[in-house]
PDB file of C-alpha atoms in Angstrom:
ATOM      1  CA  UNK I   1      91.535 105.884  97.223  1.00 89.00           C
ATOM      2  CA  UNK I   2      94.750 107.921  97.241  1.00 93.00           C
ATOM      3  CA  UNK I   3      94.065 110.089  94.153  1.00 95.00           C
ATOM      4  CA  UNK I   4      90.637 110.873  95.645  1.00 95.00           C
ATOM      5  CA  UNK I   5      92.246 112.008  98.885  1.00 95.00           C
ATOM      6  CA  UNK I   6      94.684 114.185  96.960  1.00 96.00           C
ATOM      7  CA  UNK I   7      91.884 115.754  94.912  1.00 97.00           C
ATOM      8  CA  UNK I   8      89.886 116.580  98.029  1.00 95.00           C
ATOM      9  CA  UNK I   9      92.981 117.949  99.731  1.00 95.00           C
ATOM     10  CA  UNK I  10      93.978 120.115  96.744  1.00 97.00           C
ATOM     11  CA  UNK I  11      90.404 121.385  96.486  1.00 96.00           C
ATOM     12  CA  UNK I  12      90.470 122.335 100.166  1.00 94.00           C
ATOM     13  CA  UNK I  13      87.445 120.140 100.864  1.00 93.00           C
ATOM     14  CA  UNK I  14      87.073 119.253 104.507  1.00 88.00           C
ATOM     15  CA  UNK I  15      86.891 115.517 105.032  1.00 87.00           C
ATOM     16  CA  UNK I  16      87.577 112.765 107.526  1.00 80.00           C
ATOM     17  CA  UNK I  17      89.689 109.931 106.128  1.00 88.00           C
ATOM     18  CA  UNK I  18      88.371 106.604 107.428  1.00 87.00           C
ATOM     19  CA  UNK I  19      90.852 103.877 106.518  1.00 88.00           C
ATOM     20  CA  UNK I  20      89.838 100.326 107.275  1.00 84.00           C
ATOM     21  CA  UNK I  21      92.610  98.086 108.647  1.00 82.00           C
ATOM     22  CA  UNK I  22      92.995  94.933 106.602  1.00 81.00           C
ATOM     23  CA  UNK I  23      92.156  92.497 109.432  1.00 84.00           C
ATOM     24  CA  UNK I  24      88.793  94.251 109.980  1.00 87.00           C
ATOM     25  CA  UNK I  25      87.713  94.350 106.348  1.00 86.00           C
ATOM     26  CA  UNK I  26      86.091  90.956 105.829  1.00 87.00           C
ATOM     27  CA  UNK I  27      84.494  90.654 109.251  1.00 85.00           C
ATOM     28  CA  UNK I  28      83.227  94.165 109.902  1.00 88.00           C
ATOM     29  CA  UNK I  29      82.954  96.149 106.681  1.00 89.00           C
ATOM     30  CA  UNK I  30      82.824  94.245 103.387  1.00 89.00           C
ATOM     31  CA  UNK I  31      79.179  93.192 103.627  1.00 88.00           C
ATOM     32  CA  UNK I  32      78.053  96.788 104.229  1.00 87.00           C
ATOM     33  CA  UNK I  33      79.767  98.164 101.115  1.00 88.00           C
ATOM     34  CA  UNK I  34      77.441  98.502  98.081  1.00 87.00           C
ATOM     35  CA  UNK I  35      79.746  96.490  95.793  1.00 84.00           C
ATOM     36  CA  UNK I  36      81.666  94.752  98.531  1.00 88.00           C
ATOM     37  CA  UNK I  37      84.563  97.074  97.750  1.00 90.00           C
ATOM     38  CA  UNK I  38      86.151 100.347  98.727  1.00 91.00           C
ATOM     39  CA  UNK I  39      86.539 103.248  98.245  1.00 92.00           C
ATOM     40  CA  UNK I  40      83.047 104.549  98.952  1.00 91.00           C
ATOM     41  CA  UNK I  41      82.228 108.233  99.163  1.00 92.00           C
ATOM     42  CA  UNK I  42      79.128 109.134 101.154  1.00 90.00           C
ATOM     43  CA  UNK I  43      77.617 112.509 100.249  1.00 91.00           C
ATOM     44  CA  UNK I  44      74.541 113.645 102.164  1.00 89.00           C
ATOM     45  CA  UNK I  45      73.861 110.027 103.057  1.00 89.00           C
ATOM     46  CA  UNK I  46      74.172 108.801  99.463  1.00 90.00           C
ATOM     47  CA  UNK I  47      76.891 106.379  98.397  1.00 91.00           C
ATOM     48  CA  UNK I  48      79.154 107.045  95.431  1.00 92.00           C
ATOM     49  CA  UNK I  49      81.209 103.985  94.522  1.00 93.00           C
ATOM     50  CA  UNK I  50      84.040 103.035  92.163  1.00 92.00           C
ATOM     51  CA  UNK I  51      87.333 104.889  92.208  1.00 93.00           C
ATOM     52  CA  UNK I  52      87.067 106.673  88.870  1.00 94.00           C
ATOM     53  CA  UNK I  53      83.457 107.719  89.404  1.00 95.00           C
ATOM     54  CA  UNK I  54      84.381 109.228  92.765  1.00 96.00           C
ATOM     55  CA  UNK I  55      87.499 110.836  91.314  1.00 97.00           C
ATOM     56  CA  UNK I  56      85.542 112.481  88.488  1.00 97.00           C
ATOM     57  CA  UNK I  57      82.903 113.731  90.903  1.00 96.00           C
ATOM     58  CA  UNK I  58      85.462 115.222  93.270  1.00 97.00           C
ATOM     59  CA  UNK I  59      87.412 116.651  90.318  1.00 97.00           C
ATOM     60  CA  UNK I  60      84.306 118.499  89.144  1.00 97.00           C
ATOM     61  CA  UNK I  61      83.739 120.253  92.466  1.00 95.00           C
ATOM     62  CA  UNK I  62      87.362 120.680  93.570  1.00 96.00           C
ATOM     63  CA  UNK I  63      89.390 123.614  92.282  1.00 96.00           C
ATOM     64  CA  UNK I  64      93.103 124.157  92.544  1.00 96.00           C
ATOM     65  CA  UNK I  65      94.678 127.472  91.634  1.00 94.00           C
ATOM     66  CA  UNK I  66      91.319 128.606  90.255  1.00 94.00           C
ATOM     67  CA  UNK I  67      90.814 125.658  87.881  1.00 95.00           C
ATOM     68  CA  UNK I  68      88.741 122.500  88.250  1.00 96.00           C
ATOM     69  CA  UNK I  69      90.641 119.250  88.533  1.00 98.00           C
ATOM     70  CA  UNK I  70      88.257 117.752  85.974  1.00 97.00           C
ATOM     71  CA  UNK I  71      87.980 119.826  82.769  1.00 96.00           C
ATOM     72  CA  UNK I  72      84.757 121.619  81.873  1.00 96.00           C
ATOM     73  CA  UNK I  73      85.538 121.428  78.149  1.00 97.00           C
ATOM     74  CA  UNK I  74      83.989 118.187  76.861  1.00 97.00           C
ATOM     75  CA  UNK I  75      86.838 117.274  74.511  1.00 97.00           C
ATOM     76  CA  UNK I  76      89.556 117.933  77.072  1.00 96.00           C
ATOM     77  CA  UNK I  77      87.527 115.968  79.623  1.00 97.00           C
ATOM     78  CA  UNK I  78      87.378 113.077  77.156  1.00 97.00           C
ATOM     79  CA  UNK I  79      91.187 113.145  76.905  1.00 95.00           C
ATOM     80  CA  UNK I  80      91.428 112.960  80.691  1.00 96.00           C
ATOM     81  CA  UNK I  81      88.929 110.069  80.717  1.00 96.00           C
ATOM     82  CA  UNK I  82      90.946 108.312  78.025  1.00 95.00           C
ATOM     83  CA  UNK I  83      93.991 108.300  80.257  1.00 93.00           C
ATOM     84  CA  UNK I  84      92.047 107.175  83.317  1.00 94.00           C
ATOM     85  CA  UNK I  85      90.731 104.222  81.325  1.00 93.00           C
ATOM     86  CA  UNK I  86      94.077 103.475  79.651  1.00 92.00           C
ATOM     87  CA  UNK I  87      95.689 103.006  83.029  1.00 88.00           C
ATOM     88  CA  UNK I  88      93.380 100.042  83.649  1.00 89.00           C
ATOM     89  CA  UNK I  89      95.152  98.222  80.821  1.00 92.00           C
ATOM     90  CA  UNK I  90      98.307  98.085  82.931  1.00 91.00           C
ATOM     91  CA  UNK I  91      96.496  96.583  85.910  1.00 89.00           C
ATOM     92  CA  UNK I  92      94.792  94.052  83.644  1.00 93.00           C
ATOM     93  CA  UNK I  93      98.232  92.722  82.737  1.00 95.00           C
ATOM     94  CA  UNK I  94      99.190  92.343  86.387  1.00 94.00           C
ATOM     95  CA  UNK I  95      95.900  90.852  87.583  1.00 93.00           C
ATOM     96  CA  UNK I  96      96.506  87.243  86.408  1.00 95.00           C
ATOM     97  CA  UNK I  97      99.754  87.091  88.376  1.00 95.00           C
ATOM     98  CA  UNK I  98      97.807  87.202  91.634  1.00 94.00           C
ATOM     99  CA  UNK I  99      96.423  83.745  90.835  1.00 95.00           C
ATOM    100  CA  UNK I 100      99.874  82.178  90.583  1.00 96.00           C
ATOM    101  CA  UNK I 101     100.460  80.090  93.712  1.00 95.00           C
ATOM    102  CA  UNK I 102     104.208  79.599  93.420  1.00 95.00           C
ATOM    103  CA  UNK I 103     105.857  82.781  94.685  1.00 95.00           C
ATOM    104  CA  UNK I 104     108.982  82.466  92.547  1.00 95.00           C
ATOM    105  CA  UNK I 105     106.896  81.955  89.425  1.00 96.00           C
ATOM    106  CA  UNK I 106     104.655  84.885  90.377  1.00 95.00           C
ATOM    107  CA  UNK I 107     107.637  87.216  90.762  1.00 95.00           C
ATOM    108  CA  UNK I 108     109.200  85.973  87.513  1.00 96.00           C
ATOM    109  CA  UNK I 109     105.943  86.537  85.611  1.00 96.00           C
ATOM    110  CA  UNK I 110     105.642  90.089  86.896  1.00 96.00           C
ATOM    111  CA  UNK I 111     109.219  90.965  86.089  1.00 95.00           C
ATOM    112  CA  UNK I 112     108.823  89.537  82.605  1.00 96.00           C
ATOM    113  CA  UNK I 113     105.959  91.965  81.975  1.00 96.00           C
ATOM    114  CA  UNK I 114     108.317  94.887  82.649  1.00 95.00           C
ATOM    115  CA  UNK I 115     111.341  93.603  80.758  1.00 95.00           C
ATOM    116  CA  UNK I 116     112.306  95.222  77.438  1.00 95.00           C
ATOM    117  CA  UNK I 117     109.666  94.134  74.962  1.00 95.00           C
ATOM    118  CA  UNK I 118     107.289  93.101  77.738  1.00 96.00           C
ATOM    119  CA  UNK I 119     103.562  93.848  77.613  1.00 96.00           C
ATOM    120  CA  UNK I 120     103.681  96.220  80.581  1.00 96.00           C
ATOM    121  CA  UNK I 121     106.762  97.952  79.203  1.00 96.00           C
ATOM    122  CA  UNK I 122     104.804  98.644  76.007  1.00 96.00           C
ATOM    123  CA  UNK I 123     102.154 100.437  78.082  1.00 95.00           C
ATOM    124  CA  UNK I 124     104.791 102.455  79.906  1.00 96.00           C
ATOM    125  CA  UNK I 125     106.339 103.464  76.606  1.00 96.00           C
ATOM    126  CA  UNK I 126     102.949 104.863  75.584  1.00 94.00           C
ATOM    127  CA  UNK I 127     102.714 106.827  78.846  1.00 94.00           C
ATOM    128  CA  UNK I 128     106.272 108.054  78.322  1.00 95.00           C
ATOM    129  CA  UNK I 129     105.477 109.369  74.825  1.00 93.00           C
ATOM    130  CA  UNK I 130     102.267 110.928  76.100  1.00 90.00           C
ATOM    131  CA  UNK I 131     104.306 113.152  78.416  1.00 92.00           C
ATOM    132  CA  UNK I 132     106.713 114.344  75.706  1.00 87.00           C
ATOM    133  CA  UNK I 133     106.591 117.898  74.441  1.00 70.00           C
ATOM    134  CA  UNK I 134     104.051 119.145  76.945  1.00 67.00           C
ATOM    135  CA  UNK I 135     104.338 121.069  80.168  1.00 83.00           C
ATOM    136  CA  UNK I 136     104.657 117.951  82.284  1.00 87.00           C
ATOM    137  CA  UNK I 137     100.978 117.235  82.867  1.00 93.00           C
ATOM    138  CA  UNK I 138      99.141 114.246  81.423  1.00 94.00           C
ATOM    139  CA  UNK I 139      96.839 116.460  79.328  1.00 94.00           C
ATOM    140  CA  UNK I 140      98.460 119.797  78.487  1.00 92.00           C
ATOM    141  CA  UNK I 141      95.164 121.598  77.833  1.00 93.00           C
ATOM    142  CA  UNK I 142      93.788 120.464  81.192  1.00 94.00           C
ATOM    143  CA  UNK I 143      96.728 121.474  83.333  1.00 94.00           C
ATOM    144  CA  UNK I 144      96.731 119.666  86.660  1.00 96.00           C
ATOM    145  CA  UNK I 145      93.879 117.158  86.527  1.00 97.00           C
ATOM    146  CA  UNK I 146      92.588 113.994  88.137  1.00 97.00           C
ATOM    147  CA  UNK I 147      94.539 112.059  85.489  1.00 96.00           C
ATOM    148  CA  UNK I 148      97.788 113.378  86.966  1.00 96.00           C
ATOM    149  CA  UNK I 149      96.696 112.385  90.457  1.00 97.00           C
ATOM    150  CA  UNK I 150      95.747 108.902  89.232  1.00 95.00           C
ATOM    151  CA  UNK I 151      99.066 108.288  87.478  1.00 94.00           C
ATOM    152  CA  UNK I 152     101.092 109.777  90.318  1.00 94.00           C
ATOM    153  CA  UNK I 153      99.349 107.635  92.932  1.00 93.00           C
ATOM    154  CA  UNK I 154      99.025 104.306  91.175  1.00 90.00           C
ATOM    155  CA  UNK I 155     102.376 104.206  89.388  1.00 92.00           C
ATOM    156  CA  UNK I 156     103.899 104.850  92.789  1.00 90.00           C
ATOM    157  CA  UNK I 157     101.934 101.908  94.182  1.00 88.00           C
ATOM    158  CA  UNK I 158     103.435  99.666  91.503  1.00 90.00           C
ATOM    159  CA  UNK I 159     106.987 100.753  92.256  1.00 85.00           C
ATOM    160  CA  UNK I 160     106.617 100.877  96.044  1.00 85.00           C
ATOM    161  CA  UNK I 161     106.947  97.194  96.905  1.00 80.00           C
ATOM    162  CA  UNK I 162     103.184  96.749  97.185  1.00 83.00           C
ATOM    163  CA  UNK I 163     103.361  94.465  94.151  1.00 88.00           C
ATOM    164  CA  UNK I 164     105.823  91.755  95.130  1.00 89.00           C
ATOM    165  CA  UNK I 165     108.689  91.394  92.684  1.00 92.00           C
ATOM    166  CA  UNK I 166     108.608  94.954  91.320  1.00 92.00           C
ATOM    167  CA  UNK I 167     111.272  97.283  92.679  1.00 88.00           C
ATOM    168  CA  UNK I 168     111.417 101.057  93.346  1.00 87.00           C
ATOM    169  CA  UNK I 169     113.736 101.592  90.346  1.00 89.00           C
ATOM    170  CA  UNK I 170     111.160 100.113  87.958  1.00 91.00           C
ATOM    171  CA  UNK I 171     110.506 103.375  86.104  1.00 94.00           C
ATOM    172  CA  UNK I 172     114.079 104.685  85.929  1.00 93.00           C
ATOM    173  CA  UNK I 173     114.272 103.953  82.157  1.00 94.00           C
ATOM    174  CA  UNK I 174     111.339 106.347  81.656  1.00 96.00           C
ATOM    175  CA  UNK I 175     112.535 109.903  82.389  1.00 95.00           C
ATOM    176  CA  UNK I 176     109.250 111.606  81.515  1.00 95.00           C
ATOM    177  CA  UNK I 177     107.347 109.381  83.921  1.00 95.00           C
ATOM    178  CA  UNK I 178     109.888 110.113  86.631  1.00 94.00           C
ATOM    179  CA  UNK I 179     109.728 113.857  85.955  1.00 94.00           C
ATOM    180  CA  UNK I 180     105.939 113.691  86.161  1.00 95.00           C
ATOM    181  CA  UNK I 181     106.202 112.040  89.572  1.00 94.00           C
ATOM    182  CA  UNK I 182     108.551 114.760  90.755  1.00 94.00           C
ATOM    183  CA  UNK I 183     106.346 117.513  89.336  1.00 95.00           C
ATOM    184  CA  UNK I 184     103.273 116.295  91.209  1.00 95.00           C
ATOM    185  CA  UNK I 185     105.230 115.490  94.372  1.00 94.00           C
ATOM    186  CA  UNK I 186     106.643 119.037  94.419  1.00 94.00           C
ATOM    187  CA  UNK I 187     103.221 120.721  94.503  1.00 96.00           C
ATOM    188  CA  UNK I 188     103.409 122.452  97.911  1.00 96.00           C
ATOM    189  CA  UNK I 189     100.164 121.014  99.253  1.00 95.00           C
ATOM    190  CA  UNK I 190     101.082 117.483  98.178  1.00 95.00           C
ATOM    191  CA  UNK I 191     104.582 117.801  99.573  1.00 94.00           C
ATOM    192  CA  UNK I 192     103.169 118.994 102.906  1.00 94.00           C
ATOM    193  CA  UNK I 193     100.626 116.169 102.911  1.00 92.00           C
ATOM    194  CA  UNK I 194     103.274 113.464 102.641  1.00 91.00           C
ATOM    195  CA  UNK I 195     105.605 115.183 105.057  1.00 91.00           C
ATOM    196  CA  UNK I 196     102.821 114.910 107.643  1.00 90.00           C
ATOM    197  CA  UNK I 197     102.925 111.149 108.209  1.00 88.00           C
ATOM    198  CA  UNK I 198     100.156 111.305 110.776  1.00 88.00           C
ATOM    199  CA  UNK I 199      97.835 112.574 108.072  1.00 87.00           C
ATOM    200  CA  UNK I 200      99.044 110.763 104.962  1.00 88.00           C
ATOM    201  CA  UNK I 201     100.055 107.463 106.548  1.00 86.00           C
ATOM    202  CA  UNK I 202      98.212 107.132 109.882  1.00 87.00           C
ATOM    203  CA  UNK I 203      98.746 103.371 110.118  1.00 81.00           C
ATOM    204  CA  UNK I 204     102.481 103.623 109.293  1.00 83.00           C
ATOM    205  CA  UNK I 205     102.202 101.487 106.161  1.00 78.00           C
ATOM    206  CA  UNK I 206     105.794 100.836 104.988  1.00 74.00           C
ATOM    207  CA  UNK I 207     104.968 101.206 101.290  1.00 67.00           C
ATOM    208  CA  UNK I 208     104.649 104.973 101.643  1.00 60.00           C
ATOM    209  CA  UNK I 209     108.300 105.079 102.617  1.00 54.00           C
ATOM    210  CA  UNK I 210     109.392 102.580  99.968  1.00 50.00           C
ATOM    211  CA  UNK I 211     107.683 104.538  97.220  1.00 50.00           C
ATOM    212  CA  UNK I 212     109.640 107.683  98.065  1.00 42.00           C
ATOM    213  CA  UNK I 213     113.062 106.100  97.554  1.00 40.00           C
ATOM    214  CA  UNK I 214     115.104 107.687  94.813  1.00 37.00           C
ATOM    215  CA  UNK I 215     113.401 111.044  95.273  1.00 44.00           C
ATOM    216  CA  UNK I 216     114.223 113.932  97.555  1.00 38.00           C
ATOM    217  CA  UNK I 217     111.210 115.959  96.530  1.00 37.00           C
ATOM    218  CA  UNK I 218     108.213 114.531  98.286  1.00 38.00           C
ATOM    219  CA  UNK I 219     106.754 111.173  98.965  1.00 39.00           C
ATOM    220  CA  UNK I 220     104.710 109.275  96.478  1.00 40.00           C
ATOM    221  CA  UNK I 221     101.806 107.334  97.884  1.00 42.00           C
ATOM    222  CA  UNK I 222     101.376 103.619  98.207  1.00 38.00           C
ATOM    223  CA  UNK I 223      99.365 101.625 100.700  1.00 36.00           C
ATOM    224  CA  UNK I 224      97.717  98.296 101.271  1.00 33.00           C
ATOM    225  CA  UNK I 225      95.100  99.989 103.386  1.00 35.00           C
ATOM    226  CA  UNK I 226      91.518 100.482 102.289  1.00 36.00           C
ATOM    227  CA  UNK I 227      89.411 103.555 102.777  1.00 37.00           C
ATOM    228  CA  UNK I 228      85.827 104.601 103.023  1.00 40.00           C
ATOM    229  CA  UNK I 229      85.164 108.240 102.286  1.00 40.00           C
ATOM    230  CA  UNK I 230      82.213 110.015 103.831  1.00 39.00           C
ATOM    231  CA  UNK I 231      81.173 113.528 102.937  1.00 40.00           C
ATOM    232  CA  UNK I 232      78.560 116.235 103.242  1.00 36.00           C
ATOM    233  CA  UNK I 233      78.250 118.076  99.973  1.00 38.00           C
ATOM    234  CA  UNK I 234      76.073 120.944 101.108  1.00 32.00           C
ATOM    235  CA  UNK I 235      78.360 122.066 103.901  1.00 32.00           C
ATOM    236  CA  UNK I 236      81.607 121.017 102.198  1.00 35.00           C
ATOM    237  CA  UNK I 237      82.279 119.138 105.417  1.00 36.00           C
ATOM    238  CA  UNK I 238      83.846 115.911 104.210  1.00 39.00           C
ATOM    239  CA  UNK I 239      84.256 112.717 106.168  1.00 36.00           C
ATOM    240  CA  UNK I 240      86.339 109.919 104.765  1.00 40.00           C
TER     241      UNK I 240
END
């Protein structure tokens, strides 16, 4: 849910961030979620589910510096969507490792993905080339968009220690990816958000701190927590 939170924050949408502690999830909340998952955004009593669907919706109504976070131009929007979908390919590579019972084998399998010539490294090389020659955003014509918030948030999750076996220096061989992280982290509103731990990390999840190592320009997000977002569209009074 982190890129959704950032989009709502950048768009100055009022919301309440309801994060569900892990121990409460199965017993108290999972059965009430439409797909048995979070995040869920509730707008005027209506549920909006799935991270990318919520992110696109919020991007369409949230503006930063006078521009929407989701492009109005159909072709530019398609380029943003392309990147949102392409990021799934990286998670698909990691997903099978969660079924490995032996911890040492699990860690070895994950590290192999990110070795030179590894399948995950090939995806990162694509992301690295994507950021070449532009102004530092994922889609130059879009400027700051939900794609940037997605990559900033979820690549930081991968490098934060949330995924056992992958270290904070994972992306050091990819300077464009690292510069992108710094560019997004240095946006004043995002910097202020992560400097306010009571707001960005209310349950003191250690992965927020781990993900900021190696950077002196703002914290990148990572959390094992889950969130349910609640909102009122008509009044712009958001509850999450």
